[in-house]
Every structure is written in structure tokens, then in C-alpha cells.
Amino acid sequence: MDAQTAMLMERVGDGILQQAQAEEKALDEKLAAIEKLGEDDFEILRQKRRAELQLKARKEQDWKQLGHGRYLEVNDTKDFFNQCKKSERVVVHFYRGVTPRCQIVDAHFEKLSQTHLETKFY
């Protein structure tokens, strides 16, 4: 290894070390802040988390009512656009019934629709 490569490797190593030290310092500060938390602080955190979970549950319920969680086929153009307007995220598969690859995509979308309730699949 020549001197220029060695110097470059040393600079890279120094940069990585500095970044690691900065990350460690930030993590130490977060840990110190957590150690200073009292019971009242933990109760506030619990209430925030409970509210987040309740909001998520409400959203999931709303999505299910809109037909999320299933892979649907829509034949009417007007109905398709009305349904799409109701959902924030939509994935659409325009297919041909005679194409084997479309059947493969259908199978994957069927699985994905059940795990990604935030998105409506057509």
C-alpha cells in the first residue's frame, strides 16, 4: 500500500470514528434524559401512547369499512373513481385475464392487501 492510500484510509477511519463518537454522545444524552424521568413523566408517556394506539385502531376500523384489507375487482369506471377518492392510498392492477403473470400479481396483491390496511388494492 502506498503512502497516499494509507493517508486516505487514515482520514476515512478518523471520519468514521468522529461520527461514531457523535452518535454515542447523542445516545448518552438520551439515556441520561430517560434516567431523569419521574413517575409523572412515565404516566404522560403512557397516556400519549394510549392515545396513539386508540387513533391507530380507529383508522384501521375506518379503513376496513372502506373496503381496505381485501383485494377487490371493480368493473364500473364511475364506481372505481368514487372508491379511489375515499382512500388516501390506492394500488391498482390493470390486468388481462389470459396473462399468467397477472395471476401471479393477483396472488401477491391478495396477500399484501391483508397486511397493508392503510392501502386499498384493486
PDB file of N, CA, C and O in Angstrom, residues 17-71:
ATOM      1  N   LEU A  17     -14.662   7.391  13.014  1.00  0.00           N
ATOM      2  CA  LEU A  17     -14.525   7.482  14.468  1.00  0.00           C
ATOM      3  C   LEU A  17     -15.244   8.713  15.006  1.00  0.00           C
ATOM      4  O   LEU A  17     -15.957   8.634  16.017  1.00  0.00           O
ATOM      5  N   GLN A  18     -15.096   9.846  14.341  1.00  0.00           N
ATOM      6  CA  GLN A  18     -15.775  11.072  14.785  1.00  0.00           C
ATOM      7  C   GLN A  18     -17.289  10.911  14.733  1.00  0.00           C
ATOM      8  O   GLN A  18     -18.001  11.327  15.651  1.00  0.00           O
ATOM      9  N   GLN A  19     -17.789  10.307  13.675  1.00  0.00           N
ATOM     10  CA  GLN A  19     -19.232  10.093  13.551  1.00  0.00           C
ATOM     11  C   GLN A  19     -19.732   9.147  14.646  1.00  0.00           C
ATOM     12  O   GLN A  19     -20.776   9.385  15.247  1.00  0.00           O
ATOM     13  N   ALA A  20     -18.984   8.096  14.913  1.00  0.00           N
ATOM     14  CA  ALA A  20     -19.368   7.148  15.960  1.00  0.00           C
ATOM     15  C   ALA A  20     -19.378   7.823  17.326  1.00  0.00           C
ATOM     16  O   ALA A  20     -20.276   7.585  18.144  1.00  0.00           O
ATOM     17  N   GLN A  21     -18.404   8.688  17.585  1.00  0.00           N
ATOM     18  CA  GLN A  21     -18.365   9.399  18.863  1.00  0.00           C
ATOM     19  C   GLN A  21     -19.541  10.365  18.991  1.00  0.00           C
ATOM     20  O   GLN A  21     -20.119  10.495  20.074  1.00  0.00           O
ATOM     21  N   ALA A  22     -19.908  11.027  17.913  1.00  0.00           N
ATOM     22  CA  ALA A  22     -21.049  11.933  17.951  1.00  0.00           C
ATOM     23  C   ALA A  22     -22.341  11.160  18.222  1.00  0.00           C
ATOM     24  O   ALA A  22     -23.192  11.593  19.015  1.00  0.00           O
ATOM     25  N   GLU A  23     -22.504  10.008  17.583  1.00  0.00           N
ATOM     26  CA  GLU A  23     -23.690   9.167  17.810  1.00  0.00           C
ATOM     27  C   GLU A  23     -23.724   8.673  19.250  1.00  0.00           C
ATOM     28  O   GLU A  23     -24.774   8.643  19.888  1.00  0.00           O
ATOM     29  N   GLU A  24     -22.573   8.281  19.770  1.00  0.00           N
ATOM     30  CA  GLU A  24     -22.501   7.800  21.148  1.00  0.00           C
ATOM     31  C   GLU A  24     -22.872   8.910  22.131  1.00  0.00           C
ATOM     32  O   GLU A  24     -23.589   8.681  23.102  1.00  0.00           O
ATOM     33  N   LYS A  25     -22.404  10.128  21.875  1.00  0.00           N
ATOM     34  CA  LYS A  25     -22.718  11.260  22.744  1.00  0.00           C
ATOM     35  C   LYS A  25     -24.216  11.545  22.728  1.00  0.00           C
ATOM     36  O   LYS A  25     -24.830  11.756  23.789  1.00  0.00           O
ATOM     37  N   ALA A  26     -24.833  11.516  21.545  1.00  0.00           N
ATOM     38  CA  ALA A  26     -26.274  11.756  21.441  1.00  0.00           C
ATOM     39  C   ALA A  26     -27.050  10.673  22.183  1.00  0.00           C
ATOM     40  O   ALA A  26     -28.032  10.959  22.882  1.00  0.00           O
ATOM     41  N   LEU A  27     -26.621   9.431  22.055  1.00  0.00           N
ATOM     42  CA  LEU A  27     -27.277   8.326  22.749  1.00  0.00           C
ATOM     43  C   LEU A  27     -27.124   8.458  24.261  1.00  0.00           C
ATOM     44  O   LEU A  27     -28.084   8.219  25.012  1.00  0.00           O
ATOM     45  N   ASP A  28     -25.948   8.850  24.717  1.00  0.00           N
ATOM     46  CA  ASP A  28     -25.725   9.063  26.153  1.00  0.00           C
ATOM     47  C   ASP A  28     -26.642  10.155  26.697  1.00  0.00           C
ATOM     48  O   ASP A  28     -27.184  10.036  27.806  1.00  0.00           O
ATOM     49  N   GLU A  29     -26.837  11.218  25.924  1.00  0.00           N
ATOM     50  CA  GLU A  29     -27.728  12.300  26.349  1.00  0.00           C
ATOM     51  C   GLU A  29     -29.164  11.810  26.452  1.00  0.00           C
ATOM     52  O   GLU A  29     -29.885  12.155  27.397  1.00  0.00           O
ATOM     53  N   LYS A  30     -29.594  10.998  25.508  1.00  0.00           N
ATOM     54  CA  LYS A  30     -30.959  10.447  25.555  1.00  0.00           C
ATOM     55  C   LYS A  30     -31.125   9.532  26.761  1.00  0.00           C
ATOM     56  O   LYS A  30     -32.156   9.568  27.440  1.00  0.00           O
ATOM     57  N   LEU A  31     -30.135   8.702  27.016  1.00  0.00           N
ATOM     58  CA  LEU A  31     -30.197   7.806  28.173  1.00  0.00           C
ATOM     59  C   LEU A  31     -30.242   8.594  29.480  1.00  0.00           C
ATOM     60  O   LEU A  31     -30.979   8.239  30.412  1.00  0.00           O
ATOM     61  N   ALA A  32     -29.471   9.660  29.570  1.00  0.00           N
ATOM     62  CA  ALA A  32     -29.483  10.496  30.770  1.00  0.00           C
ATOM     63  C   ALA A  32     -30.854  11.133  30.962  1.00  0.00           C
ATOM     64  O   ALA A  32     -31.362  11.210  32.091  1.00  0.00           O
ATOM     65  N   ALA A  33     -31.468  11.578  29.887  1.00  0.00           N
ATOM     66  CA  ALA A  33     -32.802  12.178  29.981  1.00  0.00           C
ATOM     67  C   ALA A  33     -33.825  11.143  30.438  1.00  0.00           C
ATOM     68  O   ALA A  33     -34.719  11.454  31.247  1.00  0.00           O
ATOM     69  N   ILE A  34     -33.709   9.917  29.966  1.00  0.00           N
ATOM     70  CA  ILE A  34     -34.640   8.858  30.377  1.00  0.00           C
ATOM     71  C   ILE A  34     -34.463   8.528  31.854  1.00  0.00           C
ATOM     72  O   ILE A  34     -35.439   8.294  32.566  1.00  0.00           O
ATOM     73  N   GLU A  35     -33.211   8.517  32.305  1.00  0.00           N
ATOM     74  CA  GLU A  35     -32.953   8.210  33.713  1.00  0.00           C
ATOM     75  C   GLU A  35     -33.521   9.271  34.643  1.00  0.00           C
ATOM     76  O   GLU A  35     -33.830   8.985  35.797  1.00  0.00           O
ATOM     77  N   LYS A  36     -33.682  10.497  34.158  1.00  0.00           N
ATOM     78  CA  LYS A  36     -34.206  11.590  34.980  1.00  0.00           C
ATOM     79  C   LYS A  36     -35.734  11.608  35.035  1.00  0.00           C
ATOM     80  O   LYS A  36     -36.308  12.377  35.798  1.00  0.00           O
ATOM     81  N   LEU A  37     -36.384  10.778  34.236  1.00  0.00           N
ATOM     82  CA  LEU A  37     -37.845  10.782  34.204  1.00  0.00           C
ATOM     83  C   LEU A  37     -38.421  10.280  35.520  1.00  0.00           C
ATOM     84  O   LEU A  37     -37.941   9.308  36.097  1.00  0.00           O
ATOM     85  N   GLY A  38     -39.476  10.938  35.946  1.00  0.00           N
ATOM     86  CA  GLY A  38     -40.174  10.527  37.154  1.00  0.00           C
ATOM     87  C   GLY A  38     -41.439   9.768  36.807  1.00  0.00           C
ATOM     88  O   GLY A  38     -41.766   9.548  35.641  1.00  0.00           O
ATOM     89  N   GLU A  39     -42.178   9.376  37.828  1.00  0.00           N
ATOM     90  CA  GLU A  39     -43.407   8.611  37.619  1.00  0.00           C
ATOM     91  C   GLU A  39     -44.436   9.424  36.846  1.00  0.00           C
ATOM     92  O   GLU A  39     -45.153   8.877  36.007  1.00  0.00           O
ATOM     93  N   ASP A  40     -44.513  10.725  37.111  1.00  0.00           N
ATOM     94  CA  ASP A  40     -45.455  11.577  36.371  1.00  0.00           C
ATOM     95  C   ASP A  40     -45.104  11.628  34.882  1.00  0.00           C
ATOM     96  O   ASP A  40     -45.992  11.608  34.027  1.00  0.00           O
ATOM     97  N   ASP A  41     -43.816  11.679  34.588  1.00  0.00           N
ATOM     98  CA  ASP A  41     -43.374  11.698  33.192  1.00  0.00           C
ATOM     99  C   ASP A  41     -43.748  10.400  32.480  1.00  0.00           C
ATOM    100  O   ASP A  41     -44.183  10.414  31.331  1.00  0.00           O
ATOM    101  N   PHE A  42     -43.592   9.280  33.193  1.00  0.00           N
ATOM    102  CA  PHE A  42     -43.961   7.998  32.597  1.00  0.00           C
ATOM    103  C   PHE A  42     -45.468   7.913  32.365  1.00  0.00           C
ATOM    104  O   PHE A  42     -45.917   7.351  31.371  1.00  0.00           O
ATOM    105  N   GLU A  43     -46.245   8.479  33.257  1.00  0.00           N
ATOM    106  CA  GLU A  43     -47.702   8.475  33.084  1.00  0.00           C
ATOM    107  C   GLU A  43     -48.099   9.295  31.858  1.00  0.00           C
ATOM    108  O   GLU A  43     -48.988   8.900  31.092  1.00  0.00           O
ATOM    109  N   ILE A  44     -47.425  10.405  31.644  1.00  0.00           N
ATOM    110  CA  ILE A  44     -47.687  11.232  30.454  1.00  0.00           C
ATOM    111  C   ILE A  44     -47.342  10.440  29.187  1.00  0.00           C
ATOM    112  O   ILE A  44     -48.100  10.448  28.213  1.00  0.00           O
ATOM    113  N   LEU A  45     -46.205   9.738  29.228  1.00  0.00           N
ATOM    114  CA  LEU A  45     -45.817   8.907  28.088  1.00  0.00           C
ATOM    115  C   LEU A  45     -46.834   7.797  27.830  1.00  0.00           C
ATOM    116  O   LEU A  45     -47.181   7.509  26.680  1.00  0.00           O
ATOM    117  N   ARG A  46     -47.338   7.184  28.909  1.00  0.00           N
ATOM    118  CA  ARG A  46     -48.350   6.132  28.767  1.00  0.00           C
ATOM    119  C   ARG A  46     -49.626   6.686  28.135  1.00  0.00           C
ATOM    120  O   ARG A  46     -50.225   6.048  27.258  1.00  0.00           O
ATOM    121  N   GLN A  47     -50.044   7.863  28.578  1.00  0.00           N
ATOM    122  CA  GLN A  47     -51.261   8.465  28.031  1.00  0.00           C
ATOM    123  C   GLN A  47     -51.089   8.802  26.550  1.00  0.00           C
ATOM    124  O   GLN A  47     -52.005   8.574  25.751  1.00  0.00           O
ATOM    125  N   LYS A  48     -49.915   9.323  26.175  1.00  0.00           N
ATOM    126  CA  LYS A  48     -49.660   9.628  24.765  1.00  0.00           C
ATOM    127  C   LYS A  48     -49.689   8.357  23.929  1.00  0.00           C
ATOM    128  O   LYS A  48     -50.275   8.325  22.846  1.00  0.00           O
ATOM    129  N   ARG A  49     -49.065   7.310  24.434  1.00  0.00           N
ATOM    130  CA  ARG A  49     -49.029   6.041  23.702  1.00  0.00           C
ATOM    131  C   ARG A  49     -50.429   5.444  23.581  1.00  0.00           C
ATOM    132  O   ARG A  49     -50.798   4.920  22.534  1.00  0.00           O
ATOM    133  N   ARG A  50     -51.212   5.520  24.653  1.00  0.00           N
ATOM    134  CA  ARG A  50     -52.580   5.008  24.632  1.00  0.00           C
ATOM    135  C   ARG A  50     -53.405   5.760  23.583  1.00  0.00           C
ATOM    136  O   ARG A  50     -54.150   5.153  22.806  1.00  0.00           O
ATOM    137  N   ALA A  51     -53.239   7.086  23.531  1.00  0.00           N
ATOM    138  CA  ALA A  51     -53.966   7.893  22.543  1.00  0.00           C
ATOM    139  C   ALA A  51     -53.535   7.522  21.125  1.00  0.00           C
ATOM    140  O   ALA A  51     -54.381   7.430  20.220  1.00  0.00           O
ATOM    141  N   GLU A  52     -52.246   7.287  20.920  1.00  0.00           N
ATOM    142  CA  GLU A  52     -51.746   6.878  19.598  1.00  0.00           C
ATOM    143  C   GLU A  52     -52.350   5.538  19.186  1.00  0.00           C
ATOM    144  O   GLU A  52     -52.770   5.363  18.034  1.00  0.00           O
ATOM    145  N   LEU A  53     -52.393   4.587  20.117  1.00  0.00           N
ATOM    146  CA  LEU A  53     -52.952   3.272  19.809  1.00  0.00           C
ATOM    147  C   LEU A  53     -54.446   3.348  19.513  1.00  0.00           C
ATOM    148  O   LEU A  53     -54.950   2.659  18.621  1.00  0.00           O
ATOM    149  N   GLN A  54     -55.162   4.197  20.256  1.00  0.00           N
ATOM    150  CA  GLN A  54     -56.594   4.359  20.002  1.00  0.00           C
ATOM    151  C   GLN A  54     -56.832   4.982  18.636  1.00  0.00           C
ATOM    152  O   GLN A  54     -57.743   4.572  17.903  1.00  0.00           O
ATOM    153  N   LEU A  55     -56.024   5.962  18.257  1.00  0.00           N
ATOM    154  CA  LEU A  55     -56.142   6.583  16.944  1.00  0.00           C
ATOM    155  C   LEU A  55     -55.860   5.566  15.846  1.00  0.00           C
ATOM    156  O   LEU A  55     -56.584   5.502  14.840  1.00  0.00           O
ATOM    157  N   LYS A  56     -54.825   4.754  16.036  1.00  0.00           N
ATOM    158  CA  LYS A  56     -54.496   3.723  15.055  1.00  0.00           C
ATOM    159  C   LYS A  56     -55.640   2.721  14.915  1.00  0.00           C
ATOM    160  O   LYS A  56     -55.990   2.327  13.795  1.00  0.00           O
ATOM    161  N   ALA A  57     -56.229   2.317  16.023  1.00  0.00           N
ATOM    162  CA  ALA A  57     -57.348   1.369  15.979  1.00  0.00           C
ATOM    163  C   ALA A  57     -58.545   1.973  15.246  1.00  0.00           C
ATOM    164  O   ALA A  57     -59.208   1.289  14.460  1.00  0.00           O
ATOM    165  N   ARG A  58     -58.811   3.278  15.487  1.00  0.00           N
ATOM    166  CA  ARG A  58     -59.919   3.945  14.788  1.00  0.00           C
ATOM    167  C   ARG A  58     -59.658   4.007  13.285  1.00  0.00           C
ATOM    168  O   ARG A  58     -60.558   3.764  12.481  1.00  0.00           O
ATOM    169  N   LYS A  59     -58.419   4.328  12.918  1.00  0.00           N
ATOM    170  CA  LYS A  59     -58.066   4.383  11.499  1.00  0.00           C
ATOM    171  C   LYS A  59     -58.239   3.016  10.841  1.00  0.00           C
ATOM    172  O   LYS A  59     -58.779   2.923   9.740  1.00  0.00           O
ATOM    173  N   GLU A  60     -57.772   1.968  11.506  1.00  0.00           N
ATOM    174  CA  GLU A  60     -57.910   0.628  10.951  1.00  0.00           C
ATOM    175  C   GLU A  60     -59.378   0.255  10.781  1.00  0.00           C
ATOM    176  O   GLU A  60     -59.756  -0.345   9.776  1.00  0.00           O
ATOM    177  N   GLN A  61     -60.205   0.615  11.739  1.00  0.00           N
ATOM    178  CA  GLN A  61     -61.637   0.343  11.645  1.00  0.00           C
ATOM    179  C   GLN A  61     -62.244   1.103  10.462  1.00  0.00           C
ATOM    180  O   GLN A  61     -63.028   0.547   9.694  1.00  0.00           O
ATOM    181  N   ASP A  62     -61.870   2.366  10.307  1.00  0.00           N
ATOM    182  CA  ASP A  62     -62.372   3.168   9.184  1.00  0.00           C
ATOM    183  C   ASP A  62     -61.925   2.573   7.853  1.00  0.00           C
ATOM    184  O   ASP A  62     -62.703   2.514   6.898  1.00  0.00           O
ATOM    185  N   TRP A  63     -60.667   2.152   7.789  1.00  0.00           N
ATOM    186  CA  TRP A  63     -60.155   1.560   6.551  1.00  0.00           C
ATOM    187  C   TRP A  63     -60.926   0.297   6.196  1.00  0.00           C
ATOM    188  O   TRP A  63     -61.258   0.064   5.041  1.00  0.00           O
ATOM    189  N   LYS A  64     -61.205  -0.541   7.198  1.00  0.00           N
ATOM    190  CA  LYS A  64     -61.947  -1.775   6.937  1.00  0.00           C
ATOM    191  C   LYS A  64     -63.347  -1.470   6.423  1.00  0.00           C
ATOM    192  O   LYS A  64     -63.863  -2.169   5.554  1.00  0.00           O
ATOM    193  N   GLN A  65     -63.967  -0.421   6.954  1.00  0.00           N
ATOM    194  CA  GLN A  65     -65.297  -0.037   6.486  1.00  0.00           C
ATOM    195  C   GLN A  65     -65.258   0.450   5.041  1.00  0.00           C
ATOM    196  O   GLN A  65     -66.236   0.320   4.311  1.00  0.00           O
ATOM    197  N   LEU A  66     -64.121   1.016   4.623  1.00  0.00           N
ATOM    198  CA  LEU A  66     -63.970   1.476   3.240  1.00  0.00           C
ATOM    199  C   LEU A  66     -63.562   0.348   2.285  1.00  0.00           C
ATOM    200  O   LEU A  66     -63.392   0.585   1.090  1.00  0.00           O
ATOM    201  N   GLY A  67     -63.388  -0.865   2.815  1.00  0.00           N
ATOM    202  CA  GLY A  67     -63.033  -1.992   1.969  1.00  0.00           C
ATOM    203  C   GLY A  67     -61.555  -2.311   1.937  1.00  0.00           C
ATOM    204  O   GLY A  67     -61.129  -3.157   1.156  1.00  0.00           O
ATOM    205  N   HIS A  68     -60.779  -1.660   2.756  1.00  0.00           N
ATOM    206  CA  HIS A  68     -59.349  -1.968   2.826  1.00  0.00           C
ATOM    207  C   HIS A  68     -59.177  -3.356   3.449  1.00  0.00           C
ATOM    208  O   HIS A  68     -60.028  -3.832   4.175  1.00  0.00           O
ATOM    209  N   GLY A  69     -58.041  -3.995   3.153  1.00  0.00           N
ATOM    210  CA  GLY A  69     -57.772  -5.319   3.713  1.00  0.00           C
ATOM    211  C   GLY A  69     -58.212  -6.436   2.789  1.00  0.00           C
ATOM    212  O   GLY A  69     -58.073  -7.611   3.109  1.00  0.00           O
ATOM    213  N   ARG A  70     -58.784  -6.070   1.644  1.00  0.00           N
ATOM    214  CA  ARG A  70     -59.220  -7.061   0.649  1.00  0.00           C
ATOM    215  C   ARG A  70     -58.745  -6.601  -0.725  1.00  0.00           C
ATOM    216  O   ARG A  70     -58.561  -5.423  -0.964  1.00  0.00           O
ATOM    217  N   TYR A  71     -58.588  -7.566  -1.592  1.00  0.00           N
ATOM    218  CA  TYR A  71     -58.212  -7.278  -2.978  1.00  0.00           C
ATOM    219  C   TYR A  71     -59.489  -7.364  -3.799  1.00  0.00           C
ATOM    220  O   TYR A  71     -60.102  -8.417  -3.923  1.00  0.00           O
TER     221      TYR A  71
END
